[in-house]
């Protein structure tokens, strides 16, 4: 985990609104210019005080490192929350949107009511041949950004997206989904599902590495 003594200035780019592709290019360029070594697809499993010396021993799923300091920047999302319904293990179920294009000409169900769900649903609905349904267990998208809510409304009014409030997925089958809506159970044709139902916080990991977590409100 050695770093160059001084990182070069990457640029003076100021983003206002930026497409995902441009942002990824920006970060790739920053990585190249800075010389930072990034080990992709490597998960930190444990951080312990180094035996007999200052610093820490960091154990990942690939290797062990001795380091003087650790900067944690693991985000708050944790691992994706599952629905816990029969059929969820089918390969057509995903927990984040990688590429909207892959859903062209498919019947897609997006589950959730936050920004991830709304962004996934609207970007898939913008792809040709898609039939997209957004299922949310509550009666309004109160947690999502206004811009995303407006986009959903617009696509709904254009008939490109269907929204099912107060609905719950009961079962996932290879070519359909069983959904409860206002106490009635129905079947929806389905090729793919994206579950964007939030995440299980990384609290256990933080506690394991010795960080005291204070809960001000909520359960986690
Ligand atoms: C759909 C959506 C849209 C959003 N839109 C906007 C927007 O328009 N503008 C805005 O400002 N913000 C937006 N946000 C919020 C923004 O993405 C977050 O605030 C930001 O990503 C937080 O950055 P972070 O570096 O703290 O954490 P993250 O981006 O979550 O990064 C944490 C990283 O740590 C990795 N990690 C976690 N645990 C481990 C471990 N044990 N070992 C190794 N690696 C680990 C994760 O895989 C991840 O890559 C949006 C979020 C979502 C979900």
CSV table of C-alpha atoms and ligand atoms in Angstrom, one decimal, residues 17 42-45 73-78 114-117 119-120 145 147-148 202 205, ligand 1:
chain,number,residue,atom,x,y,z
A,17,UNK,CA,-24.2,17.4,-14.7
A,42,UNK,CA,-10.3,-7.1,-3.8
A,43,UNK,CA,-12.3,-7.1,-0.6
A,44,UNK,CA,-10.9,-6.1,2.8
A,45,UNK,CA,-12.0,-8.8,5.3
A,73,UNK,CA,-13.8,4.9,2.2
A,74,UNK,CA,-16.2,2.0,2.0
A,75,UNK,CA,-19.4,4.0,1.5
A,76,UNK,CA,-22.6,3.4,3.4
A,77,UNK,CA,-24.5,1.1,1.0
A,78,UNK,CA,-23.2,-2.2,2.3
A,114,UNK,CA,-35.2,5.2,-4.1
A,115,UNK,CA,-32.9,6.9,-6.7
A,116,UNK,CA,-31.3,3.6,-7.7
A,117,UNK,CA,-34.6,2.1,-8.6
A,119,UNK,CA,-32.8,5.6,-12.4
A,120,UNK,CA,-32.7,1.9,-13.3
A,145,UNK,CA,-34.7,13.0,-5.9
A,147,UNK,CA,-35.5,15.0,-10.9
A,148,UNK,CA,-35.9,11.3,-10.9
A,202,UNK,CA,-21.5,-2.4,6.8
A,205,UNK,CA,-17.6,-5.2,9.4
B,1,LIG,C1,-28.6,5.6,-8.0
B,1,LIG,C2,-27.8,6.7,-7.3
B,1,LIG,C3,-27.6,7.9,-7.9
B,1,LIG,C4,-26.9,8.9,-7.2
B,1,LIG,N1,-26.7,10.1,-7.8
B,1,LIG,C5,-26.0,11.1,-7.3
B,1,LIG,C6,-25.8,12.3,-7.9
B,1,LIG,O1,-26.3,12.6,-9.0
B,1,LIG,N2,-25.0,13.2,-7.3
B,1,LIG,C7,-24.3,13.0,-6.1
B,1,LIG,O2,-23.6,13.8,-5.6
B,1,LIG,N3,-24.5,11.8,-5.5
B,1,LIG,C8,-25.3,10.8,-6.0
B,1,LIG,N4,-25.4,9.6,-5.4
B,1,LIG,C9,-24.8,9.4,-4.1
B,1,LIG,C10,-23.3,9.0,-4.4
B,1,LIG,O3,-23.2,7.9,-5.2
B,1,LIG,C11,-22.7,8.6,-3.0
B,1,LIG,O4,-22.9,9.7,-2.1
B,1,LIG,C12,-21.2,8.4,-3.2
B,1,LIG,O5,-21.0,7.3,-4.1
B,1,LIG,C13,-20.5,8.0,-1.9
B,1,LIG,O6,-19.2,7.8,-2.2
B,1,LIG,P1,-18.3,7.0,-1.3
B,1,LIG,O7,-16.9,7.0,-1.9
B,1,LIG,O8,-18.4,7.4,0.2
B,1,LIG,O9,-18.9,5.5,-1.3
B,1,LIG,P2,-19.2,4.5,-2.5
B,1,LIG,O10,-19.3,5.2,-3.8
B,1,LIG,O11,-20.3,3.6,-2.0
B,1,LIG,O12,-17.8,3.7,-2.6
B,1,LIG,C14,-17.4,2.7,-1.6
B,1,LIG,C15,-16.6,1.7,-2.3
B,1,LIG,O13,-16.0,0.9,-1.3
B,1,LIG,C16,-16.1,-0.5,-1.8
B,1,LIG,N5,-16.1,-1.3,-0.6
B,1,LIG,C17,-17.0,-1.5,0.4
B,1,LIG,N6,-16.7,-2.4,1.3
B,1,LIG,C18,-15.4,-2.8,1.0
B,1,LIG,C19,-14.5,-3.7,1.5
B,1,LIG,N7,-14.7,-4.4,2.7
B,1,LIG,N8,-13.3,-3.9,0.9
B,1,LIG,C20,-13.0,-3.3,-0.3
B,1,LIG,N9,-13.9,-2.4,-0.8
B,1,LIG,C21,-15.1,-2.1,-0.2
B,1,LIG,C22,-17.4,-0.6,-2.5
B,1,LIG,O14,-17.4,-1.7,-3.4
B,1,LIG,C23,-17.4,0.8,-3.3
B,1,LIG,O15,-16.7,0.7,-4.5
B,1,LIG,C24,-26.2,8.6,-6.0
B,1,LIG,C25,-26.3,7.3,-5.5
B,1,LIG,C26,-27.1,6.4,-6.1
B,1,LIG,C27,-27.2,5.0,-5.5
